[in-house]
Amino acid sequence: MRRTMWWLAGLCSAGAFAAGSGEDKQVSLTIYNSDLALVEHLRPLEVPAGVQRIEFAGVSAQIVPQTVNFAADGLELIEQNFDYDLLTPAKLMEKAVGGKVRVVRTNPATGTETTDMAEVLSTNGGTVLRIGSRIEILREDSLPARVIFDKVPENLRARPTLSVLVNAAQPVTGDARLAYLTRGISWHADYVAMFDEPGGLLSMQGWITLANLSGTSFANARAQLVAGDLNIKQGDSPGYRESYEDRARRAAGTEANAKPRIADYYLYPLAQPTTIASNQTKQVSFLESTDAKASKGYEISFSGFQSNDEPQSAQVRVRFSNSKAGGLGEPLPAGMVRVYARDARGQPQFIGEDRIGHTSAGSDIALRIGDAFDVTVQPTLRQTTATSKRLTDYDMSYLVRNARNVPVVLTLRQKGLMRVNEVRAESLKGRRTDADSFAWDVSVPANGETTLTFTLRQGW
Amino acid sequence: MRPARALGLVLAFAALPCLADEVRVVSGAPDEVSVTIYRDLFALITETRTVELPAGAVTLEFDGVVESLLPQSAVVAGTGRELSETRYDYEKLTPGSLLRKSIGKTVTLTRTHRRTGKVTQVEATIVAANKYGVTFRTAEGNEAWQCSGLPERLTFSEIPDGIEAKPRLSIRLAGGEAGKRQVRVSYLAHGFTWSADYLGHVDAGAQRMDLLGWVTLRNLTGASFRNAQVQVVAGRLNLLDYEEDGTSLVGDTADYSSDEHLREALREAEEELADEFDDSAHFETVSSCYPQGPPAFGQVMTKRDSIGVVDAITAEDIGRFSDGSEELEEVIVTGTVALREKLADYQLYRLPARTDLNARQTKQVAFIRKQDVKIDRFYALRLADEAFEEDMIEEEGDRLHPMIRIGWMNQQADGLGEPLPGGRVRIFDGRHDSAVFAGEADIRDNPVGAPVEFAIGFAQDLTLIPKLPEDEEPQVNWLTLLTRRVSLPMELLIENRKSVPVDVEVRQGQMLQLTDIRVKRASQAPGRKAGDYLWRITVPANGAAHLDYVVSGRNSRED
């Protein structure tokens, strides 16, 4: 049955090509964060009655063929194929097996050309030809020989092509809708944040960066962007959950707003059609906010108890909130935040970057900027003492140095403790932050140092 | 306070990026450039440019930006207009891109007969060009390029659209008042790095050192900057993986537990990047054929290899010759010292005068000179299990050689009191021209008020002969069974074959299978250092000293 269909298709294809290869009347893209886009082509169609093949050239090269959805009134879909077989010299010869080529030989001494018709018998490891009654290997003698092919096989394409085999009960004139998912198109947000430390303010500019690595250009497309992480099976699922202090988002926001949504995701439609060329990265501005309240903090965390000969730098965090009260009041799509500060001459200089996830409005964010050159911590495990078979007292001392000419506060966290844990003695009042962690806020004077000591008992 | 604008309203694209009536303004070269180099293989480039803007919407194109720019980091300020779109799609002119962009175009194919020299020229249309080969069509039919064994040359009449001779960043601006504007274009670009290199001339007897610090900065890219303001930033920035839209070429920097590992990864990446920027190393045309020739040879591949590639100069090399050798092409700026200022929580060093930073150039400028810094040069040996695996001591039969260590406290009272960015310290014995290279080490960022200590080598004429507890089973009796504590007697003999008395620091660290360690019955009262027990033993010239103590601990093996 299938064989017959193909034969039929072959008969009709010549007439059908013109109908199917029309340009897009409209192309729409719904782009997700996760290297995925839904493409919808609307193309005019004019087909005679009967079984025929319609070709759609210029679809994404990274199409997921299983997701193709073809719809046109009056057409019954029989079969669909995606062809993107690159035309290469090797393929050209391979497809010529069983067919005829011309072999033009040049006399090395005189330059005289002689032409023979040849049948290509095989291309495995070398090209075997039949010329007249002789069988020979192409250029076995290493002498020049040009091979001329009359035609380039039709299924070797310059552009990725989707073809559908359809049956029309009667001639059809109308629009065909072709929708599919593709890889290679994605977007993310990029933020440029200027941190004014003395003023306690953060100005943010947000950009949407669209990247098209699908191998196909989409001209004049209507695009909308979906913010939200879809669950997509890709073999390697993330599975790994970031621990609290590694995350930029510290408290999830609950402020609702009027942004359009689909299902549980935010939707950002682009107001105007745009051309998304192949291999292009383009950026579109979407957020400009000045003067959000922001502050800087120092943090460090230790898992386990150890001594260190050398001081370790504290992490620097810039904290702000995208709440209305904080001055921003916008949900922030996932992306990279690059933070700048002004140098002594007022010129902005880059000071670090961090990634934020999709962040609902009203969330508390603490961006990790880098390590403080001048705020360091040197841990010393002074003594361990077993108090019972299962419990041990750890006598820790943390020397916090501040070489800045302003006082600083460092949040020091002791984390990853065993099931039973308690602080027996401490030089500063700390707090339990978790079932298995404690934190202390250590104030250090300008150009000075503070030592935090505590005894922590843990075991099981 | 200006509220953030709603996203949907601002996403104003023009219908097509290249409409015929679109106004394009090209800015050729910047008026002024500032280059801020970070240790993580990138720089922040800030360009000041003067542009003449027409009243309507305009596409502004900046020529001559650094090729390796990260488009998502580009910021343009000072246009006074709403900016809707930024684009950077630079396709470099290479044989491959020329062929790819010429698909469907007509070129001239020239064949030359090797013997007779007869030249044949035909018109050809490129049908396909990809990494697997080139197919073209002539009046005769379809053929594959460079598969016939005849010399075949393709000639192009022009460079196809979409291939740029120069990297170009373009932005789209809304309409506004016409006039001259000074705009600031800033972006991050890969291919720049710097390191701190120190030369320490040590007077061991006086426990003093003269310290000279160089900023060695390196431009691996093909971009040259005239009369640029150059600065470097010392500090460990949080950077994320470039593959995931970040800036770092060595993965997330937070994943590196130590500065040493990060620095090592950066050194490797630097060499890779230097090769990548060296275009001649990657000159390779697409030319591949159908199977032909004798079967044994299979597919014939034509590949043009690099021509005249000069080995990259490594940062290592520069450091090695940093005290004045002229073998390398680096410029040493002497007589001036880079100026330091604070930038957020980092240090920023500014080259004192504007300078040219040329393509593939290395430049050095001093940033610190300190005389008579008080140091502690001493011999040290740490006894702990890991000591035998790490490089703390070198084992030689039963004899151990202490390490030569140098330490200082970064404070004004000791002649320092300046932040010292982490880098390689090369120590010379002697403070004069006849100084002898004594060893090197890497130090991490050293803030004011914090100590530094590093080893530069082993003292061959000092030996420590331990009678280690491994030699015998710990004593077990009813008391040890009850308290589960064991005692290990340690007997150390330190010999000095020098003609001067020396101080040797002996540290007792953690022992495997023993917790709750305490030192008892020591022949000399111990101090403490970083959790260890510590002794400073003076060993007479050509003499020996003893240290005996007992390590008492809880046997954790039975837990």
PDB file of N, CA, C and O in Angstrom, chain A residues 369-430:
ATOM      1  N   ILE A 369      27.911  38.665  44.114  1.00  0.00           N
ATOM      2  CA  ILE A 369      28.704  39.518  43.237  1.00  0.00           C
ATOM      3  C   ILE A 369      30.122  38.989  43.088  1.00  0.00           C
ATOM      4  O   ILE A 369      30.683  38.966  42.013  1.00  0.00           O
ATOM      5  N   GLY A 370      30.681  38.598  44.206  1.00  0.00           N
ATOM      6  CA  GLY A 370      32.066  38.129  44.168  1.00  0.00           C
ATOM      7  C   GLY A 370      32.559  37.974  45.587  1.00  0.00           C
ATOM      8  O   GLY A 370      31.779  37.920  46.534  1.00  0.00           O
ATOM      9  N   ASP A 371      33.875  37.888  45.735  1.00  0.00           N
ATOM     10  CA  ASP A 371      34.472  37.761  47.058  1.00  0.00           C
ATOM     11  C   ASP A 371      35.105  39.082  47.460  1.00  0.00           C
ATOM     12  O   ASP A 371      35.702  39.764  46.634  1.00  0.00           O
ATOM     13  N   ALA A 372      34.988  39.406  48.724  1.00  0.00           N
ATOM     14  CA  ALA A 372      35.533  40.669  49.209  1.00  0.00           C
ATOM     15  C   ALA A 372      37.038  40.538  49.357  1.00  0.00           C
ATOM     16  O   ALA A 372      37.521  39.592  49.984  1.00  0.00           O
ATOM     17  N   PHE A 373      37.765  41.459  48.763  1.00  0.00           N
ATOM     18  CA  PHE A 373      39.216  41.451  48.915  1.00  0.00           C
ATOM     19  C   PHE A 373      39.576  41.692  50.379  1.00  0.00           C
ATOM     20  O   PHE A 373      40.486  41.082  50.921  1.00  0.00           O
ATOM     21  N   ASP A 374      38.832  42.586  51.007  1.00  0.00           N
ATOM     22  CA  ASP A 374      39.229  43.130  52.303  1.00  0.00           C
ATOM     23  C   ASP A 374      38.481  42.571  53.507  1.00  0.00           C
ATOM     24  O   ASP A 374      38.744  42.984  54.622  1.00  0.00           O
ATOM     25  N   VAL A 375      37.520  41.681  53.273  1.00  0.00           N
ATOM     26  CA  VAL A 375      36.808  41.091  54.411  1.00  0.00           C
ATOM     27  C   VAL A 375      37.069  39.586  54.355  1.00  0.00           C
ATOM     28  O   VAL A 375      36.664  38.915  53.418  1.00  0.00           O
ATOM     29  N   THR A 376      37.807  39.110  55.366  1.00  0.00           N
ATOM     30  CA  THR A 376      38.225  37.710  55.324  1.00  0.00           C
ATOM     31  C   THR A 376      37.938  37.005  56.641  1.00  0.00           C
ATOM     32  O   THR A 376      37.767  37.657  57.679  1.00  0.00           O
ATOM     33  N   VAL A 377      37.903  35.694  56.565  1.00  0.00           N
ATOM     34  CA  VAL A 377      37.639  34.872  57.746  1.00  0.00           C
ATOM     35  C   VAL A 377      38.677  33.765  57.806  1.00  0.00           C
ATOM     36  O   VAL A 377      38.976  33.136  56.797  1.00  0.00           O
ATOM     37  N   GLN A 378      39.226  33.562  58.989  1.00  0.00           N
ATOM     38  CA  GLN A 378      40.194  32.480  59.172  1.00  0.00           C
ATOM     39  C   GLN A 378      39.678  31.557  60.270  1.00  0.00           C
ATOM     40  O   GLN A 378      39.607  31.940  61.433  1.00  0.00           O
ATOM     41  N   PRO A 379      39.292  30.339  59.896  1.00  0.00           N
ATOM     42  CA  PRO A 379      38.735  29.421  60.895  1.00  0.00           C
ATOM     43  C   PRO A 379      39.812  28.623  61.618  1.00  0.00           C
ATOM     44  O   PRO A 379      40.837  28.279  61.033  1.00  0.00           O
ATOM     45  N   THR A 380      39.587  28.372  62.880  1.00  0.00           N
ATOM     46  CA  THR A 380      40.472  27.507  63.658  1.00  0.00           C
ATOM     47  C   THR A 380      39.617  26.558  64.496  1.00  0.00           C
ATOM     48  O   THR A 380      38.756  26.999  65.258  1.00  0.00           O
ATOM     49  N   LEU A 381      39.853  25.286  64.299  1.00  0.00           N
ATOM     50  CA  LEU A 381      39.227  24.297  65.165  1.00  0.00           C
ATOM     51  C   LEU A 381      40.154  24.153  66.356  1.00  0.00           C
ATOM     52  O   LEU A 381      41.234  23.572  66.248  1.00  0.00           O
ATOM     53  N   ARG A 382      39.738  24.728  67.501  1.00  0.00           N
ATOM     54  CA  ARG A 382      40.659  24.772  68.636  1.00  0.00           C
ATOM     55  C   ARG A 382      40.752  23.437  69.341  1.00  0.00           C
ATOM     56  O   ARG A 382      41.808  23.006  69.764  1.00  0.00           O
ATOM     57  N   GLN A 383      39.622  22.773  69.468  1.00  0.00           N
ATOM     58  CA  GLN A 383      39.638  21.506  70.198  1.00  0.00           C
ATOM     59  C   GLN A 383      38.380  20.726  69.912  1.00  0.00           C
ATOM     60  O   GLN A 383      37.306  21.313  69.741  1.00  0.00           O
ATOM     61  N   THR A 384      38.507  19.428  69.805  1.00  0.00           N
ATOM     62  CA  THR A 384      37.318  18.586  69.810  1.00  0.00           C
ATOM     63  C   THR A 384      37.345  17.774  71.093  1.00  0.00           C
ATOM     64  O   THR A 384      38.407  17.384  71.579  1.00  0.00           O
ATOM     65  N   THR A 385      36.199  17.528  71.651  1.00  0.00           N
ATOM     66  CA  THR A 385      36.102  16.748  72.884  1.00  0.00           C
ATOM     67  C   THR A 385      34.902  15.826  72.775  1.00  0.00           C
ATOM     68  O   THR A 385      33.777  16.294  72.580  1.00  0.00           O
ATOM     69  N   ALA A 386      35.152  14.543  72.859  1.00  0.00           N
ATOM     70  CA  ALA A 386      34.037  13.593  72.836  1.00  0.00           C
ATOM     71  C   ALA A 386      33.376  13.610  74.208  1.00  0.00           C
ATOM     72  O   ALA A 386      34.046  13.446  75.219  1.00  0.00           O
ATOM     73  N   THR A 387      32.081  13.851  74.212  1.00  0.00           N
ATOM     74  CA  THR A 387      31.397  13.895  75.498  1.00  0.00           C
ATOM     75  C   THR A 387      30.663  12.596  75.758  1.00  0.00           C
ATOM     76  O   THR A 387      30.283  12.298  76.864  1.00  0.00           O
ATOM     77  N   SER A 388      30.410  11.837  74.727  1.00  0.00           N
ATOM     78  CA  SER A 388      29.832  10.511  74.890  1.00  0.00           C
ATOM     79  C   SER A 388      30.186   9.740  73.634  1.00  0.00           C
ATOM     80  O   SER A 388      30.885  10.257  72.762  1.00  0.00           O
ATOM     81  N   LYS A 389      29.675   8.547  73.552  1.00  0.00           N
ATOM     82  CA  LYS A 389      30.010   7.722  72.410  1.00  0.00           C
ATOM     83  C   LYS A 389      29.563   8.384  71.100  1.00  0.00           C
ATOM     84  O   LYS A 389      30.173   8.216  70.058  1.00  0.00           O
ATOM     85  N   ARG A 390      28.462   9.127  71.160  1.00  0.00           N
ATOM     86  CA  ARG A 390      27.909   9.661  69.920  1.00  0.00           C
ATOM     87  C   ARG A 390      28.051  11.166  69.769  1.00  0.00           C
ATOM     88  O   ARG A 390      27.783  11.701  68.707  1.00  0.00           O
ATOM     89  N   LEU A 391      28.411  11.864  70.837  1.00  0.00           N
ATOM     90  CA  LEU A 391      28.411  13.327  70.779  1.00  0.00           C
ATOM     91  C   LEU A 391      29.821  13.886  70.944  1.00  0.00           C
ATOM     92  O   LEU A 391      30.619  13.371  71.718  1.00  0.00           O
ATOM     93  N   THR A 392      30.091  14.932  70.157  1.00  0.00           N
ATOM     94  CA  THR A 392      31.394  15.590  70.251  1.00  0.00           C
ATOM     95  C   THR A 392      31.182  17.104  70.337  1.00  0.00           C
ATOM     96  O   THR A 392      30.309  17.640  69.659  1.00  0.00           O
ATOM     97  N   ASP A 393      31.984  17.746  71.185  1.00  0.00           N
ATOM     98  CA  ASP A 393      31.982  19.206  71.250  1.00  0.00           C
ATOM     99  C   ASP A 393      33.064  19.741  70.312  1.00  0.00           C
ATOM    100  O   ASP A 393      34.215  19.301  70.387  1.00  0.00           O
ATOM    101  N   TYR A 394      32.677  20.666  69.461  1.00  0.00           N
ATOM    102  CA  TYR A 394      33.635  21.316  68.566  1.00  0.00           C
ATOM    103  C   TYR A 394      33.834  22.745  69.062  1.00  0.00           C
ATOM    104  O   TYR A 394      32.889  23.521  69.101  1.00  0.00           O
ATOM    105  N   ASP A 395      35.064  23.044  69.397  1.00  0.00           N
ATOM    106  CA  ASP A 395      35.378  24.375  69.912  1.00  0.00           C
ATOM    107  C   ASP A 395      35.998  25.168  68.755  1.00  0.00           C
ATOM    108  O   ASP A 395      37.139  24.944  68.361  1.00  0.00           O
ATOM    109  N   MET A 396      35.189  26.051  68.161  1.00  0.00           N
ATOM    110  CA  MET A 396      35.601  26.765  66.952  1.00  0.00           C
ATOM    111  C   MET A 396      35.909  28.221  67.242  1.00  0.00           C
ATOM    112  O   MET A 396      35.311  28.841  68.123  1.00  0.00           O
ATOM    113  N   SER A 397      36.820  28.760  66.453  1.00  0.00           N
ATOM    114  CA  SER A 397      37.085  30.182  66.515  1.00  0.00           C
ATOM    115  C   SER A 397      37.198  30.698  65.082  1.00  0.00           C
ATOM    116  O   SER A 397      37.860  30.075  64.246  1.00  0.00           O
ATOM    117  N   TYR A 398      36.501  31.766  64.790  1.00  0.00           N
ATOM    118  CA  TYR A 398      36.564  32.378  63.462  1.00  0.00           C
ATOM    119  C   TYR A 398      37.082  33.806  63.619  1.00  0.00           C
ATOM    120  O   TYR A 398      36.437  34.630  64.269  1.00  0.00           O
ATOM    121  N   LEU A 399      38.240  34.063  63.031  1.00  0.00           N
ATOM    122  CA  LEU A 399      38.809  35.404  63.092  1.00  0.00           C
ATOM    123  C   LEU A 399      38.365  36.160  61.838  1.00  0.00           C
ATOM    124  O   LEU A 399      38.719  35.796  60.712  1.00  0.00           O
ATOM    125  N   VAL A 400      37.563  37.208  62.039  1.00  0.00           N
ATOM    126  CA  VAL A 400      37.045  37.995  60.913  1.00  0.00           C
ATOM    127  C   VAL A 400      37.835  39.291  60.849  1.00  0.00           C
ATOM    128  O   VAL A 400      37.883  40.045  61.824  1.00  0.00           O
ATOM    129  N   ARG A 401      38.481  39.528  59.703  1.00  0.00           N
ATOM    130  CA  ARG A 401      39.271  40.748  59.538  1.00  0.00           C
ATOM    131  C   ARG A 401      38.579  41.676  58.544  1.00  0.00           C
ATOM    132  O   ARG A 401      38.047  41.220  57.533  1.00  0.00           O
ATOM    133  N   ASN A 402      38.657  42.944  58.806  1.00  0.00           N
ATOM    134  CA  ASN A 402      38.070  43.946  57.915  1.00  0.00           C
ATOM    135  C   ASN A 402      39.128  45.002  57.611  1.00  0.00           C
ATOM    136  O   ASN A 402      39.500  45.788  58.465  1.00  0.00           O
ATOM    137  N   ALA A 403      39.616  45.032  56.369  1.00  0.00           N
ATOM    138  CA  ALA A 403      40.624  46.023  55.994  1.00  0.00           C
ATOM    139  C   ALA A 403      39.983  47.240  55.333  1.00  0.00           C
ATOM    140  O   ALA A 403      40.671  48.088  54.781  1.00  0.00           O
ATOM    141  N   ARG A 404      38.653  47.310  55.359  1.00  0.00           N
ATOM    142  CA  ARG A 404      37.988  48.486  54.797  1.00  0.00           C
ATOM    143  C   ARG A 404      37.941  49.582  55.856  1.00  0.00           C
ATOM    144  O   ARG A 404      38.017  49.299  57.049  1.00  0.00           O
ATOM    145  N   ASN A 405      37.784  50.812  55.402  1.00  0.00           N
ATOM    146  CA  ASN A 405      37.750  51.910  56.372  1.00  0.00           C
ATOM    147  C   ASN A 405      36.338  52.220  56.859  1.00  0.00           C
ATOM    148  O   ASN A 405      36.068  53.294  57.369  1.00  0.00           O
ATOM    149  N   VAL A 406      35.432  51.241  56.662  1.00  0.00           N
ATOM    150  CA  VAL A 406      34.080  51.347  57.236  1.00  0.00           C
ATOM    151  C   VAL A 406      33.787  50.048  57.976  1.00  0.00           C
ATOM    152  O   VAL A 406      34.329  48.998  57.615  1.00  0.00           O
ATOM    153  N   PRO A 407      32.960  50.117  59.035  1.00  0.00           N
ATOM    154  CA  PRO A 407      32.613  48.878  59.729  1.00  0.00           C
ATOM    155  C   PRO A 407      31.760  47.985  58.824  1.00  0.00           C
ATOM    156  O   PRO A 407      31.036  48.494  57.964  1.00  0.00           O
ATOM    157  N   VAL A 408      31.873  46.689  58.980  1.00  0.00           N
ATOM    158  CA  VAL A 408      31.047  45.766  58.198  1.00  0.00           C
ATOM    159  C   VAL A 408      30.383  44.755  59.127  1.00  0.00           C
ATOM    160  O   VAL A 408      30.815  44.562  60.259  1.00  0.00           O
ATOM    161  N   VAL A 409      29.311  44.153  58.613  1.00  0.00           N
ATOM    162  CA  VAL A 409      28.649  43.062  59.329  1.00  0.00           C
ATOM    163  C   VAL A 409      28.716  41.837  58.427  1.00  0.00           C
ATOM    164  O   VAL A 409      28.343  41.904  57.255  1.00  0.00           O
ATOM    165  N   LEU A 410      29.223  40.759  58.979  1.00  0.00           N
ATOM    166  CA  LEU A 410      29.347  39.525  58.214  1.00  0.00           C
ATOM    167  C   LEU A 410      28.398  38.485  58.788  1.00  0.00           C
ATOM    168  O   LEU A 410      28.367  38.273  59.998  1.00  0.00           O
ATOM    169  N   THR A 411      27.629  37.851  57.925  1.00  0.00           N
ATOM    170  CA  THR A 411      26.792  36.748  58.369  1.00  0.00           C
ATOM    171  C   THR A 411      27.557  35.462  58.142  1.00  0.00           C
ATOM    172  O   THR A 411      27.871  35.117  57.007  1.00  0.00           O
ATOM    173  N   LEU A 412      27.890  34.814  59.251  1.00  0.00           N
ATOM    174  CA  LEU A 412      28.672  33.582  59.178  1.00  0.00           C
ATOM    175  C   LEU A 412      27.748  32.415  59.496  1.00  0.00           C
ATOM    176  O   LEU A 412      27.032  32.438  60.483  1.00  0.00           O
ATOM    177  N   ARG A 413      27.777  31.442  58.610  1.00  0.00           N
ATOM    178  CA  ARG A 413      26.881  30.312  58.769  1.00  0.00           C
ATOM    179  C   ARG A 413      27.685  29.027  58.956  1.00  0.00           C
ATOM    180  O   ARG A 413      28.633  28.767  58.225  1.00  0.00           O
ATOM    181  N   GLN A 414      27.286  28.263  59.957  1.00  0.00           N
ATOM    182  CA  GLN A 414      27.865  26.935  60.155  1.00  0.00           C
ATOM    183  C   GLN A 414      26.787  25.968  59.723  1.00  0.00           C
ATOM    184  O   GLN A 414      25.708  25.920  60.311  1.00  0.00           O
ATOM    185  N   LYS A 415      27.035  25.236  58.636  1.00  0.00           N
ATOM    186  CA  LYS A 415      25.947  24.435  58.074  1.00  0.00           C
ATOM    187  C   LYS A 415      26.326  22.973  57.934  1.00  0.00           C
ATOM    188  O   LYS A 415      27.459  22.581  58.230  1.00  0.00           O
ATOM    189  N   GLY A 416      25.379  22.195  57.495  1.00  0.00           N
ATOM    190  CA  GLY A 416      25.625  20.776  57.261  1.00  0.00           C
ATOM    191  C   GLY A 416      25.913  20.005  58.534  1.00  0.00           C
ATOM    192  O   GLY A 416      26.747  19.107  58.545  1.00  0.00           O
ATOM    193  N   LEU A 417      25.213  20.348  59.609  1.00  0.00           N
ATOM    194  CA  LEU A 417      25.474  19.686  60.892  1.00  0.00           C
ATOM    195  C   LEU A 417      24.777  18.331  60.953  1.00  0.00           C
ATOM    196  O   LEU A 417      23.902  18.021  60.139  1.00  0.00           O
ATOM    197  N   MET A 418      25.181  17.539  61.919  1.00  0.00           N
ATOM    198  CA  MET A 418      24.577  16.221  62.080  1.00  0.00           C
ATOM    199  C   MET A 418      23.216  16.377  62.747  1.00  0.00           C
ATOM    200  O   MET A 418      22.806  17.458  63.136  1.00  0.00           O
ATOM    201  N   ARG A 419      22.515  15.238  62.888  1.00  0.00           N
ATOM    202  CA  ARG A 419      21.105  15.278  63.294  1.00  0.00           C
ATOM    203  C   ARG A 419      20.910  15.929  64.669  1.00  0.00           C
ATOM    204  O   ARG A 419      20.014  16.739  64.846  1.00  0.00           O
ATOM    205  N   VAL A 420      21.766  15.573  65.596  1.00  0.00           N
ATOM    206  CA  VAL A 420      21.669  16.203  66.914  1.00  0.00           C
ATOM    207  C   VAL A 420      22.693  17.335  66.957  1.00  0.00           C
ATOM    208  O   VAL A 420      23.866  17.109  66.676  1.00  0.00           O
ATOM    209  N   ASN A 421      22.245  18.531  67.221  1.00  0.00           N
ATOM    210  CA  ASN A 421      23.208  19.635  67.289  1.00  0.00           C
ATOM    211  C   ASN A 421      22.705  20.743  68.197  1.00  0.00           C
ATOM    212  O   ASN A 421      21.514  21.050  68.220  1.00  0.00           O
ATOM    213  N   GLU A 422      23.596  21.336  68.935  1.00  0.00           N
ATOM    214  CA  GLU A 422      23.233  22.485  69.762  1.00  0.00           C
ATOM    215  C   GLU A 422      24.479  23.325  70.045  1.00  0.00           C
ATOM    216  O   GLU A 422      25.595  22.821  70.062  1.00  0.00           O
ATOM    217  N   VAL A 423      24.248  24.639  70.215  1.00  0.00           N
ATOM    218  CA  VAL A 423      25.347  25.524  70.565  1.00  0.00           C
ATOM    219  C   VAL A 423      25.442  25.543  72.083  1.00  0.00           C
ATOM    220  O   VAL A 423      24.471  25.842  72.767  1.00  0.00           O
ATOM    221  N   ARG A 424      26.615  25.186  72.628  1.00  0.00           N
ATOM    222  CA  ARG A 424      26.798  25.100  74.081  1.00  0.00           C
ATOM    223  C   ARG A 424      27.295  26.418  74.641  1.00  0.00           C
ATOM    224  O   ARG A 424      27.009  26.753  75.776  1.00  0.00           O
ATOM    225  N   ALA A 425      28.082  27.132  73.854  1.00  0.00           N
ATOM    226  CA  ALA A 425      28.618  28.416  74.323  1.00  0.00           C
ATOM    227  C   ALA A 425      28.932  29.230  73.087  1.00  0.00           C
ATOM    228  O   ALA A 425      29.275  28.677  72.044  1.00  0.00           O
ATOM    229  N   GLU A 426      28.801  30.569  73.174  1.00  0.00           N
ATOM    230  CA  GLU A 426      29.114  31.398  72.017  1.00  0.00           C
ATOM    231  C   GLU A 426      29.516  32.785  72.480  1.00  0.00           C
ATOM    232  O   GLU A 426      29.019  33.282  73.483  1.00  0.00           O
ATOM    233  N   SER A 427      30.437  33.423  71.734  1.00  0.00           N
ATOM    234  CA  SER A 427      30.907  34.746  72.129  1.00  0.00           C
ATOM    235  C   SER A 427      29.946  35.836  71.639  1.00  0.00           C
ATOM    236  O   SER A 427      29.959  36.955  72.129  1.00  0.00           O
ATOM    237  N   LEU A 428      29.145  35.517  70.619  1.00  0.00           N
ATOM    238  CA  LEU A 428      28.129  36.439  70.122  1.00  0.00           C
ATOM    239  C   LEU A 428      26.827  35.664  70.043  1.00  0.00           C
ATOM    240  O   LEU A 428      26.842  34.459  69.827  1.00  0.00           O
ATOM    241  N   LYS A 429      25.727  36.376  70.192  1.00  0.00           N
ATOM    242  CA  LYS A 429      24.436  35.675  70.135  1.00  0.00           C
ATOM    243  C   LYS A 429      24.150  35.280  68.681  1.00  0.00           C
ATOM    244  O   LYS A 429      24.110  36.124  67.784  1.00  0.00           O
ATOM    245  N   GLY A 430      23.987  33.994  68.445  1.00  0.00           N
ATOM    246  CA  GLY A 430      23.679  33.522  67.100  1.00  0.00           C
ATOM    247  C   GLY A 430      22.236  33.077  67.010  1.00  0.00           C
ATOM    248  O   GLY A 430      21.440  33.329  67.913  1.00  0.00           O
TER     249      GLY A 430
END
